[in-house]
mmCIF file of C-alpha atoms in Angstrom:
data_model
loop_
_atom_site.group_PDB
_atom_site.id
_atom_site.type_symbol
_atom_site.label_atom_id
_atom_site.label_comp_id
_atom_site.label_asym_id
_atom_site.label_seq_id
_atom_site.Cartn_x
_atom_site.Cartn_y
_atom_site.Cartn_z
ATOM 1 C CA MET A 1 -48.553 8.846 22.469
ATOM 2 C CA LEU A 2 -47.227 5.534 20.669
ATOM 3 C CA CYS A 3 -43.635 4.969 21.331
ATOM 4 C CA ALA A 4 -42.422 4.238 17.679
ATOM 5 C CA ALA A 5 -39.110 2.212 19.130
ATOM 6 C CA CYS A 6 -41.396 -0.387 21.711
ATOM 7 C CA SER A 7 -45.194 0.743 20.983
ATOM 8 C CA HIS A 8 -45.675 1.714 24.573
ATOM 9 C CA GLU A 9 -48.444 4.416 25.219
ATOM 10 C CA ASN A 10 -47.648 7.060 26.890
ATOM 11 C CA ARG A 11 -50.113 9.709 28.156
ATOM 12 C CA PRO A 12 -50.012 12.682 26.343
ATOM 13 C CA GLY A 13 -47.473 15.417 27.104
ATOM 14 C CA ARG A 14 -44.474 13.065 27.380
ATOM 15 C CA LEU A 15 -41.428 14.191 25.718
ATOM 16 C CA PHE A 16 -40.052 10.437 26.388
ATOM 17 C CA CYS A 17 -41.389 7.073 26.566
ATOM 18 C CA GLY A 18 -41.630 5.979 29.805
ATOM 19 C CA ARG A 19 -41.195 2.193 29.118
ATOM 20 C CA CYS A 20 -37.729 2.149 27.135
ATOM 21 C CA GLY A 21 -36.567 6.163 27.434
ATOM 22 C CA ALA A 22 -37.123 6.866 23.179
ATOM 23 C CA GLN A 23 -37.856 10.749 22.068
ATOM 24 C CA LEU A 24 -41.321 10.961 21.522
ATOM 25 C CA SER A 25 -41.731 14.413 20.172
ATOM 26 C CA LEU A 26 -38.650 16.584 17.718
ATOM 27 C CA ALA A 27 -38.403 19.562 18.246
ATOM 28 C CA CYS A 28 -37.193 22.080 15.327
ATOM 29 C CA PRO A 29 -34.003 23.215 14.970
ATOM 30 C CA SER A 30 -35.808 26.428 13.355
ATOM 31 C CA CYS A 31 -38.483 27.319 14.762
ATOM 32 C CA GLY A 32 -38.552 25.239 18.130
ATOM 33 C CA ALA A 33 -42.265 23.417 17.479
ATOM 34 C CA GLU A 34 -42.124 20.183 18.195
ATOM 35 C CA ASN A 35 -43.035 17.123 15.942
ATOM 36 C CA ASP A 36 -43.367 13.170 16.062
ATOM 37 C CA PRO A 37 -40.430 11.121 15.925
ATOM 38 C CA GLU A 38 -41.509 9.755 12.295
ATOM 39 C CA ASP A 39 -42.039 13.107 11.102
ATOM 40 C CA HIS A 40 -39.423 14.395 8.404
ATOM 41 C CA PHE A 41 -40.466 17.823 7.958
ATOM 42 C CA CYS A 42 -41.307 20.256 10.617
ATOM 43 C CA GLY A 43 -45.150 21.024 10.669
ATOM 44 C CA ALA A 44 -44.932 24.735 11.604
ATOM 45 C CA CYS A 45 -42.083 25.695 9.001
ATOM 46 C CA GLY A 46 -41.426 22.829 6.841
ATOM 47 C CA THR A 47 -37.633 22.358 7.660
ATOM 48 C CA ASP A 48 -36.187 19.347 7.002
ATOM 49 C CA LEU A 49 -36.080 17.624 10.583
ATOM 50 C CA GLN A 50 -33.998 14.215 9.217
ATOM 51 C CA THR A 51 -31.133 16.354 7.864
ATOM 52 C CA ALA A 52 -30.762 18.890 10.517
ATOM 53 C CA ALA A 53 -30.861 15.969 13.327
ATOM 54 C CA THR A 54 -27.960 14.060 11.160
ATOM 55 C CA GLN A 55 -26.211 17.672 10.866
ATOM 56 C CA GLY A 56 -26.449 18.211 14.667
ATOM 57 C CA ALA A 57 -25.064 14.914 15.780
ATOM 58 C CA GLY A 58 -22.012 14.718 13.795
ATOM 59 C CA ALA A 59 -21.125 18.666 14.098
ATOM 60 C CA ALA A 60 -18.107 18.837 16.477
ATOM 61 C CA PRO A 61 -17.806 20.887 19.493
ATOM 62 C CA ALA A 62 -15.814 23.900 19.377
ATOM 63 C CA VAL A 63 -12.329 23.699 20.615
ATOM 64 C CA ALA A 64 -10.396 25.976 22.170
ATOM 65 C CA GLU A 65 -6.210 25.158 22.621
ATOM 66 C CA ARG A 66 -2.956 27.405 22.253
ATOM 67 C CA ARG A 67 -1.302 26.919 19.173
ATOM 68 C CA MET A 68 1.987 27.961 17.344
ATOM 69 C CA VAL A 69 0.768 30.197 14.176
ATOM 70 C CA SER A 70 1.296 32.893 11.869
ATOM 71 C CA VAL A 71 -0.907 35.778 11.414
ATOM 72 C CA LEU A 72 -1.398 37.876 8.312
ATOM 73 C CA PHE A 73 -2.668 41.314 8.662
ATOM 74 C CA ALA A 74 -2.942 43.605 5.378
ATOM 75 C CA ASP A 75 -4.751 47.056 4.812
ATOM 76 C CA LEU A 76 -5.719 49.316 1.752
ATOM 77 C CA VAL A 77 -3.254 52.289 1.716
ATOM 78 C CA GLY A 78 -5.017 55.514 1.595
ATOM 79 C CA PHE A 79 -8.520 54.013 0.909
ATOM 80 C CA THR A 80 -10.126 56.191 3.225
ATOM 81 C CA PRO A 81 -9.635 59.567 1.504
ATOM 82 C CA LEU A 82 -10.067 57.427 -1.934
ATOM 83 C CA SER A 83 -13.783 56.399 -1.004
ATOM 84 C CA GLU A 84 -14.701 60.172 -0.256
ATOM 85 C CA SER A 85 -13.533 61.140 -3.876
ATOM 86 C CA ARG A 86 -15.247 58.467 -5.566
ATOM 87 C CA ASP A 87 -18.612 57.325 -6.373
ATOM 88 C CA PRO A 88 -20.097 55.047 -3.866
ATOM 89 C CA GLU A 89 -20.649 52.194 -6.139
ATOM 90 C CA GLU A 90 -17.131 52.424 -7.925
ATOM 91 C CA VAL A 91 -16.137 51.661 -4.366
ATOM 92 C CA ARG A 92 -17.969 48.964 -3.505
ATOM 93 C CA GLU A 93 -16.710 47.253 -7.131
ATOM 94 C CA LEU A 94 -13.289 48.157 -5.895
ATOM 95 C CA LEU A 95 -13.741 46.075 -2.505
ATOM 96 C CA ALA A 96 -15.292 43.730 -3.709
ATOM 97 C CA GLY A 97 -12.580 42.854 -6.449
ATOM 98 C CA TYR A 98 -9.604 43.388 -3.754
ATOM 99 C CA PHE A 99 -11.768 40.856 -1.360
ATOM 100 C CA GLU A 100 -11.697 38.487 -4.039
ATOM 101 C CA VAL A 101 -8.252 38.499 -4.979
ATOM 102 C CA ALA A 102 -7.516 38.364 -0.971
ATOM 103 C CA ARG A 103 -9.676 35.379 -0.676
ATOM 104 C CA ASP A 104 -7.699 33.763 -3.900
ATOM 105 C CA VAL A 105 -4.050 34.362 -2.624
ATOM 106 C CA ILE A 106 -4.634 33.025 0.982
ATOM 107 C CA ALA A 107 -6.679 29.844 -0.366
ATOM 108 C CA GLY A 108 -4.028 29.518 -2.741
ATOM 109 C CA HIS A 109 -1.180 28.979 -0.059
ATOM 110 C CA GLY A 110 -3.012 26.939 2.237
ATOM 111 C CA GLY A 111 -4.110 29.924 4.595
ATOM 112 C CA THR A 112 -7.480 30.574 6.786
ATOM 113 C CA LEU A 113 -9.462 34.041 6.381
ATOM 114 C CA GLU A 114 -10.185 34.950 9.939
ATOM 115 C CA LYS A 115 -12.029 37.979 8.867
ATOM 116 C CA PHE A 116 -12.262 41.399 6.861
ATOM 117 C CA ILE A 117 -12.461 44.590 8.868
ATOM 118 C CA GLY A 118 -12.986 47.328 6.685
ATOM 119 C CA ASP A 119 -10.547 47.187 3.892
ATOM 120 C CA ALA A 120 -8.360 45.079 6.183
ATOM 121 C CA VAL A 121 -7.480 41.578 5.945
ATOM 122 C CA VAL A 122 -6.620 38.886 8.646
ATOM 123 C CA ALA A 123 -6.156 35.445 7.883
ATOM 124 C CA VAL A 124 -4.076 32.854 9.729
ATOM 125 C CA TRP A 125 -1.807 29.822 9.251
ATOM 126 C CA GLY A 126 -1.477 27.157 11.703
ATOM 127 C CA ALA A 127 -5.061 26.914 12.712
ATOM 128 C CA PRO A 128 -7.330 24.692 11.801
ATOM 129 C CA VAL A 129 -4.457 22.673 10.079
ATOM 130 C CA ALA A 130 -0.845 23.358 11.124
ATOM 131 C CA GLN A 131 2.186 22.586 8.879
ATOM 132 C CA GLU A 132 5.859 22.840 9.137
ATOM 133 C CA ASP A 133 6.117 25.808 6.724
ATOM 134 C CA ASP A 134 3.196 27.955 7.603
ATOM 135 C CA ALA A 135 5.156 30.994 8.265
ATOM 136 C CA GLU A 136 6.939 30.699 4.847
ATOM 137 C CA ARG A 137 3.483 29.979 3.329
ATOM 138 C CA ALA A 138 1.945 33.609 5.189
ATOM 139 C CA VAL A 139 4.897 35.440 4.057
ATOM 140 C CA ARG A 140 4.578 34.302 0.369
ATOM 141 C CA ALA A 141 0.796 35.089 0.461
ATOM 142 C CA ALA A 142 1.577 38.829 1.695
ATOM 143 C CA LEU A 143 4.167 39.114 -1.236
ATOM 144 C CA GLU A 144 1.717 37.952 -3.688
ATOM 145 C CA LEU A 145 -0.973 40.126 -2.277
ATOM 146 C CA VAL A 146 0.867 42.902 -2.370
ATOM 147 C CA ASP A 147 1.576 41.849 -6.216
ATOM 148 C CA ALA A 148 -1.990 41.143 -6.832
ATOM 149 C CA VAL A 149 -3.481 44.482 -5.475
ATOM 150 C CA ALA A 150 -1.087 46.811 -7.506
ATOM 151 C CA VAL A 151 -2.143 44.560 -10.841
ATOM 152 C CA LEU A 152 -5.687 45.279 -9.572
ATOM 153 C CA GLY A 153 -5.300 49.005 -9.497
ATOM 154 C CA ARG A 154 -3.794 49.565 -12.875
ATOM 155 C CA THR A 155 -6.602 47.254 -14.068
ATOM 156 C CA THR A 156 -9.627 49.181 -12.749
ATOM 157 C CA GLY A 157 -7.956 52.608 -12.837
ATOM 158 C CA PHE A 158 -7.127 53.204 -8.928
ATOM 159 C CA GLU A 159 -3.812 53.462 -7.610
ATOM 160 C CA LEU A 160 -4.081 50.771 -5.013
ATOM 161 C CA ALA A 161 -1.392 49.883 -2.611
ATOM 162 C CA VAL A 162 -1.540 47.579 -0.047
ATOM 163 C CA ARG A 163 0.685 47.188 3.339
ATOM 164 C CA ALA A 164 1.663 43.716 5.158
ATOM 165 C CA ALA A 165 2.992 42.073 8.234
ATOM 166 C CA VAL A 166 3.387 38.956 9.650
ATOM 167 C CA SER A 167 4.016 37.702 13.096
ATOM 168 C CA THR A 168 4.443 34.096 14.353
ATOM 169 C CA GLY A 169 3.957 32.930 18.017
ATOM 170 C CA GLU A 170 1.435 31.307 20.120
ATOM 171 C CA ALA A 171 -2.063 32.993 20.304
ATOM 172 C CA ALA A 172 -5.392 31.153 21.822
ATOM 173 C CA VAL A 173 -7.388 29.304 18.604
ATOM 174 C CA THR A 174 -10.817 28.457 18.652
ATOM 175 C CA VAL A 175 -11.514 25.275 16.345
ATOM 176 C CA GLY A 176 -15.025 26.156 15.324
ATOM 177 C CA ALA A 177 -17.618 22.908 14.031
ATOM 178 C CA GLU A 178 -17.169 24.408 10.623
ATOM 179 C CA GLY A 179 -13.136 23.875 10.718
ATOM 180 C CA HIS A 180 -12.609 27.587 10.874
ATOM 181 C CA GLY A 181 -9.840 29.383 13.189
ATOM 182 C CA MET A 182 -10.088 31.899 15.125
ATOM 183 C CA VAL A 183 -7.164 33.665 16.548
ATOM 184 C CA ALA A 184 -7.161 36.114 19.951
ATOM 185 C CA GLY A 185 -4.004 37.356 21.895
ATOM 186 C CA ASP A 186 -1.444 39.757 22.024
ATOM 187 C CA MET A 187 -0.028 38.753 18.409
ATOM 188 C CA VAL A 188 -2.558 39.543 17.031
ATOM 189 C CA ASN A 189 -2.590 43.073 18.135
ATOM 190 C CA THR A 190 1.012 43.199 17.400
ATOM 191 C CA THR A 191 0.898 42.377 13.753
ATOM 192 C CA ALA A 192 -1.689 45.258 13.034
ATOM 193 C CA ARG A 193 0.544 47.463 14.700
ATOM 194 C CA MET A 194 3.235 46.152 12.507
ATOM 195 C CA GLN A 195 1.156 46.555 9.597
ATOM 196 C CA ALA A 196 0.598 50.345 10.760
ATOM 197 C CA ALA A 197 4.568 50.734 10.413
ATOM 198 C CA ALA A 198 5.130 49.115 7.230
ATOM 199 C CA GLU A 199 5.571 51.030 3.845
ATOM 200 C CA PRO A 200 3.140 51.240 1.020
ATOM 201 C CA GLY A 201 3.909 48.145 -0.771
ATOM 202 C CA SER A 202 5.775 46.257 1.682
ATOM 203 C CA VAL A 203 5.808 43.441 4.330
ATOM 204 C CA LEU A 204 6.994 43.486 7.492
ATOM 205 C CA VAL A 205 8.045 40.369 9.552
ATOM 206 C CA ASP A 206 8.874 40.112 13.568
ATOM 207 C CA ALA A 207 12.238 38.092 14.581
ATOM 208 C CA THR A 208 10.510 34.723 14.614
ATOM 209 C CA THR A 209 9.132 34.834 11.309
ATOM 210 C CA ASP A 210 12.681 35.925 9.810
ATOM 211 C CA ARG A 211 14.225 32.923 11.390
ATOM 212 C CA MET A 212 11.742 30.613 10.006
ATOM 213 C CA ILE A 213 11.969 31.839 6.608
ATOM 214 C CA THR A 214 15.550 32.464 5.996
ATOM 215 C CA THR A 215 16.253 29.841 3.841
ATOM 216 C CA ALA A 216 13.616 30.535 1.057
ATOM 217 C CA ILE A 217 12.520 34.101 1.449
ATOM 218 C CA ALA A 218 15.140 37.124 1.279
ATOM 219 C CA THR A 219 14.996 39.754 3.919
ATOM 220 C CA ALA A 220 16.808 42.769 5.081
ATOM 221 C CA GLU A 221 16.449 44.558 8.824
ATOM 222 C CA ALA A 222 13.644 47.206 8.560
ATOM 223 C CA GLY A 223 14.748 48.924 11.955
ATOM 224 C CA SER A 224 13.331 48.921 15.613
ATOM 225 C CA PHE A 225 9.826 50.270 16.164
ATOM 226 C CA GLU A 226 7.955 51.231 19.268
ATOM 227 C CA LEU A 227 4.523 49.842 18.544
ATOM 228 C CA LYS A 228 1.569 51.194 19.995
ATOM 229 C CA GLY A 229 0.553 49.354 23.519
ATOM 230 C CA LYS A 230 4.211 47.521 23.729
ATOM 231 C CA SER A 231 6.428 48.036 26.243
ATOM 232 C CA ALA A 232 9.672 47.549 24.419
ATOM 233 C CA PRO A 233 10.457 48.646 20.809
ATOM 234 C CA ILE A 234 10.801 45.596 18.327
ATOM 235 C CA THR A 235 12.916 44.852 15.747
ATOM 236 C CA LEU A 236 11.510 44.437 12.422
ATOM 237 C CA HIS A 237 12.584 42.887 8.886
ATOM 238 C CA THR A 238 11.462 43.422 5.513
ATOM 239 C CA ALA A 239 10.096 40.501 3.117
ATOM 240 C CA LEU A 240 11.756 41.310 -0.060
ATOM 241 C CA ARG A 241 11.220 38.316 -2.465
ATOM 242 C CA VAL A 242 11.284 34.138 -2.840
ATOM 243 C CA LEU A 243 14.539 32.670 -3.432
ATOM 244 C CA ALA A 244 13.898 29.213 -3.718
ATOM 245 C CA ASN A 245 11.033 26.149 -3.420
ATOM 246 C CA ARG A 246 9.359 25.447 -0.118
ATOM 247 C CA ARG A 247 11.705 25.021 3.049
ATOM 248 C CA GLY A 248 15.050 26.689 1.026
ATOM 249 C CA GLU A 249 14.847 23.867 -1.727
ATOM 250 C CA GLY A 250 16.728 24.745 -4.954
ATOM 251 C CA ARG A 251 18.483 27.900 -3.764
ATOM 252 C CA TYR A 252 21.051 29.321 -5.643
ATOM 253 C CA ALA A 253 24.480 28.423 -3.902
ATOM 254 C CA GLY A 254 25.373 32.172 -4.124
ATOM 255 C CA VAL A 255 23.466 35.439 -4.085
ATOM 256 C CA GLU A 256 20.732 35.584 -6.411
ATOM 257 C CA PRO A 257 19.870 39.412 -8.005
ATOM 258 C CA PRO A 258 16.532 40.827 -7.676
ATOM 259 C CA PHE A 259 14.360 39.805 -10.764
ATOM 260 C CA VAL A 260 13.910 42.965 -12.018
ATOM 261 C CA GLY A 261 11.873 44.145 -15.782
ATOM 262 C CA ARG A 262 9.517 41.008 -15.991
ATOM 263 C CA GLU A 263 7.063 41.342 -13.633
ATOM 264 C CA ARG A 264 4.062 41.925 -16.161
ATOM 265 C CA GLU A 265 5.389 38.605 -18.189
ATOM 266 C CA LEU A 266 5.475 36.923 -14.959
ATOM 267 C CA ARG A 267 1.877 37.979 -13.835
ATOM 268 C CA LEU A 268 0.636 36.524 -17.097
ATOM 269 C CA VAL A 269 2.188 33.319 -16.722
ATOM 270 C CA LYS A 270 0.516 33.003 -13.092
ATOM 271 C CA ASP A 271 -2.813 34.044 -14.390
ATOM 272 C CA LEU A 272 -2.999 31.998 -17.459
ATOM 273 C CA PHE A 273 -1.903 28.820 -14.675
ATOM 274 C CA GLN A 274 -5.136 29.986 -12.382
ATOM 275 C CA ALA A 275 -7.207 29.985 -15.482
ATOM 276 C CA THR A 276 -5.605 26.539 -16.607
ATOM 277 C CA ALA A 277 -6.976 25.490 -12.987
ATOM 278 C CA VAL A 278 -10.369 27.046 -12.869
ATOM 279 C CA ASP A 279 -11.678 26.265 -16.555
ATOM 280 C CA GLY A 280 -10.064 22.951 -16.866
ATOM 281 C CA ARG A 281 -8.499 23.884 -20.253
ATOM 282 C CA ALA A 282 -5.058 23.736 -21.154
ATOM 283 C CA HIS A 283 -2.756 26.723 -21.882
ATOM 284 C CA LEU A 284 0.472 27.176 -24.035
ATOM 285 C CA VAL A 285 3.135 29.834 -23.308
ATOM 286 C CA LEU A 286 6.354 30.720 -25.298
ATOM 287 C CA VAL A 287 9.226 32.481 -24.269
ATOM 288 C CA SER A 288 11.483 33.612 -27.028
ATOM 289 C CA GLY A 289 14.235 35.705 -27.123
ATOM 290 C CA ALA A 290 18.342 36.249 -27.181
ATOM 291 C CA ALA A 291 20.552 34.043 -24.885
ATOM 292 C CA GLY A 292 20.784 35.903 -21.706
ATOM 293 C CA LEU A 293 17.412 37.870 -21.931
ATOM 294 C CA GLY A 294 16.365 35.705 -18.717
ATOM 295 C CA LYS A 295 14.165 32.872 -20.036
ATOM 296 C CA THR A 296 15.544 30.898 -17.394
ATOM 297 C CA ARG A 297 14.868 33.019 -14.952
ATOM 298 C CA LEU A 298 11.171 33.811 -15.690
ATOM 299 C CA SER A 299 10.831 29.926 -15.310
ATOM 300 C CA TRP A 300 12.453 29.807 -11.773
ATOM 301 C CA GLU A 301 10.801 32.695 -10.846
ATOM 302 C CA PHE A 302 7.322 30.706 -11.622
ATOM 303 C CA GLU A 303 8.674 27.530 -10.801
ATOM 304 C CA LYS A 304 9.130 29.011 -7.205
ATOM 305 C CA TYR A 305 5.497 30.536 -7.053
ATOM 306 C CA VAL A 306 3.831 27.219 -7.991
ATOM 307 C CA ASP A 307 5.693 24.962 -5.406
ATOM 308 C CA GLY A 308 4.331 27.516 -2.799
ATOM 309 C CA LEU A 309 0.834 27.083 -3.589
ATOM 310 C CA ALA A 310 -1.402 24.509 -1.336
ATOM 311 C CA ALA A 311 -2.555 22.666 -4.295
ATOM 312 C CA ASP A 312 -1.060 19.894 -5.489
ATOM 313 C CA VAL A 313 0.808 20.717 -8.819
ATOM 314 C CA PHE A 314 3.040 18.383 -10.852
ATOM 315 C CA TRP A 315 5.698 19.894 -12.685
ATOM 316 C CA HIS A 316 7.520 18.146 -15.287
ATOM 317 C CA ARG A 317 10.951 19.076 -17.213
ATOM 318 C CA GLY A 318 12.194 18.335 -20.684
ATOM 319 C CA ARG A 319 14.294 19.873 -22.882
ATOM 320 C CA CYS A 320 14.532 19.669 -26.670
ATOM 321 C CA LEU A 321 18.720 19.178 -28.079
ATOM 322 C CA SER A 322 19.749 21.885 -30.328
ATOM 323 C CA TYR A 323 21.395 19.159 -32.746
ATOM 324 C CA GLY A 324 20.125 15.759 -34.450
ATOM 325 C CA ASP A 325 17.635 14.911 -36.891
ATOM 326 C CA GLY A 326 14.186 13.869 -35.265
ATOM 327 C CA VAL A 327 14.320 15.299 -31.535
ATOM 328 C CA ALA A 328 10.816 16.916 -31.295
ATOM 329 C CA PHE A 329 9.512 14.513 -28.945
ATOM 330 C CA TRP A 330 12.652 14.749 -26.682
ATOM 331 C CA ALA A 331 11.157 16.971 -24.322
ATOM 332 C CA LEU A 332 8.062 15.227 -23.580
ATOM 333 C CA ALA A 333 10.343 11.549 -23.669
ATOM 334 C CA GLU A 334 12.303 13.293 -20.624
ATOM 335 C CA MET A 335 8.889 14.302 -19.150
ATOM 336 C CA VAL A 336 7.640 10.862 -18.857
ATOM 337 C CA ARG A 337 11.181 9.085 -18.085
ATOM 338 C CA GLY A 338 11.344 11.961 -15.404
ATOM 339 C CA ARG A 339 7.894 11.279 -13.571
ATOM 340 C CA ALA A 340 8.360 7.544 -14.014
ATOM 341 C CA ARG A 341 11.991 7.939 -12.764
ATOM 342 C CA ILE A 342 13.315 5.965 -16.031
ATOM 343 C CA VAL A 343 16.853 6.408 -16.150
ATOM 344 C CA GLU A 344 18.495 6.273 -19.717
ATOM 345 C CA ASP A 345 20.228 2.755 -19.350
ATOM 346 C CA GLU A 346 17.334 1.398 -17.108
ATOM 347 C CA PRO A 347 16.508 -2.400 -17.972
ATOM 348 C CA ALA A 348 13.274 -2.620 -20.349
ATOM 349 C CA GLU A 349 11.556 -4.500 -17.919
ATOM 350 C CA ALA A 350 12.468 -2.364 -15.130
ATOM 351 C CA ALA A 351 11.534 0.518 -16.890
ATOM 352 C CA ARG A 352 7.857 -0.977 -18.154
ATOM 353 C CA ASP A 353 7.171 -2.208 -14.628
ATOM 354 C CA LYS A 354 8.049 1.938 -13.287
ATOM 355 C CA LEU A 355 5.763 3.098 -16.241
ATOM 356 C CA ALA A 356 3.037 0.815 -15.552
ATOM 357 C CA ALA A 357 3.057 1.827 -11.744
ATOM 358 C CA MET A 358 3.439 5.818 -13.042
ATOM 359 C CA LEU A 359 0.603 5.199 -15.319
ATOM 360 C CA GLY A 360 -1.690 3.178 -12.787
ATOM 361 C CA GLU A 361 -0.881 6.158 -10.205
ATOM 362 C CA HIS A 362 -1.869 9.297 -12.366
ATOM 363 C CA VAL A 363 -3.939 7.354 -15.129
ATOM 364 C CA PRO A 364 -6.958 5.816 -13.217
ATOM 365 C CA ASP A 365 -9.270 4.985 -16.243
ATOM 366 C CA ASP A 366 -8.333 1.418 -17.931
ATOM 367 C CA ARG A 367 -9.303 2.335 -20.791
ATOM 368 C CA GLU A 368 -7.198 5.430 -21.186
ATOM 369 C CA ARG A 369 -4.496 3.346 -19.997
ATOM 370 C CA THR A 370 -4.452 0.514 -22.048
ATOM 371 C CA TRP A 371 -4.120 3.096 -24.952
ATOM 372 C CA VAL A 372 -1.636 5.287 -23.436
ATOM 373 C CA GLU A 373 0.703 2.545 -22.072
ATOM 374 C CA PRO A 374 1.448 0.661 -25.220
ATOM 375 C CA ALA A 375 1.884 4.092 -26.985
ATOM 376 C CA LEU A 376 4.577 5.291 -24.477
ATOM 377 C CA ASP A 377 6.393 2.381 -24.009
ATOM 378 C CA THR A 378 7.015 1.533 -27.864
ATOM 379 C CA CYS A 379 8.723 4.718 -28.375
ATOM 380 C CA TRP A 380 10.144 6.122 -24.978
ATOM 381 C CA GLY A 381 8.865 4.628 -21.952
ATOM 382 C CA SER A 382 10.735 1.595 -21.538
ATOM 383 C CA ARG A 383 13.470 1.425 -24.421
ATOM 384 C CA ASN A 384 16.506 2.808 -24.004
ATOM 385 C CA TRP A 385 18.636 4.802 -27.389
ATOM 386 C CA THR A 386 20.300 1.417 -28.270
ATOM 387 C CA GLU A 387 17.074 -0.653 -28.087
ATOM 388 C CA ARG A 388 15.392 1.753 -29.921
ATOM 389 C CA THR A 389 18.290 1.754 -32.976
ATOM 390 C CA ALA A 390 18.412 -2.004 -32.818
ATOM 391 C CA ALA A 391 14.315 -1.781 -33.558
ATOM 392 C CA GLY A 392 14.709 0.371 -36.266
ATOM 393 C CA CYS A 393 13.958 3.259 -34.726
ATOM 394 C CA SER A 394 16.088 6.330 -35.829
ATOM 395 C CA ARG A 395 14.462 9.398 -33.423
ATOM 396 C CA PRO A 396 16.226 9.887 -30.157
ATOM 397 C CA GLY A 397 12.882 11.321 -28.751
ATOM 398 C CA GLY A 398 10.512 8.555 -29.859
ATOM 399 C CA CYS A 399 8.868 7.692 -33.183
ATOM 400 C CA SER A 400 6.512 10.468 -34.274
ATOM 401 C CA SER A 401 3.967 8.272 -35.476
ATOM 402 C CA ASN A 402 3.125 7.824 -32.142
ATOM 403 C CA GLY A 403 3.533 11.195 -30.765
#
């Protein structure tokens, strides 16, 4: 055999060149058949040898280590008797919908789906990527999963409920070549026992998790529990509701009352938000009602939900004045100024620089930016109220002709 690297002639049967050490044959990763180094496809099974060799060379070996992680264990309540009384195809469709909901909720909050065990779901935060608010993300996901499964039951005609538990601590983590995490240890078994002790539609957390989420999530002591396999009783807490944005930002100074009577409206807004992200098509939601009906609270609950998601979401806030003429674009003006960090009395040149920097970050297309920047700059981007009045613009929110 001629070596492809140095052209040295080797006797038949050799695997490596006797002069330069280059490999003379390539074993197929699928069937094990030997192929020449210059072959692109296996002569026995047709496997792409070049792609397989590249992937094999770049694959990282599995790494085992100890990590601080948060584990979520969730299980459908009463699934066994339900499956006995239903057609197998109905049960299969139900489980498929349940697993899809679980995947979306876990991924949406930055978790890693560890495994499905029958109708139980195991997920982990902190592996393979660790965040400082992993415990909070896990509990947010648990609360969202409880609500989402209840909605799934109403839409499919099943009486569905899920109970969940979250615990935080050290575990043995194996990070594989594809970046998936696998956790093992007493903490995983303890989380499963905690889940079994939870009431349907509730989320139990251990003491460590409770300390880490107390600034953003309301909890109540659930009592002391004797769990199977544990030598001593442990104190658990019930996660009730989300109080603030991540790490407690935006939390009310006083006691926030529970969110009651608007769960259906909140679920509708969440669904439209997810549809916008998936379809790439904007949706408009109008919430109207008398003062004190709960419009602000509904938007606050939605803001807390969006802030807990793993994906980057840009939240813009603007308001329309209840007085004056021509204020139709005041809300949009506030959103633009807020995103560009332009204050009302900002000097014109400084405001233009901030506007250009903001558009350079968020509008990468040069042609689109060339069209957008003059329109924003003329009406509300860089001119304060005094400058717009001097320019002949009588509209506080900017010129409607350029809106």
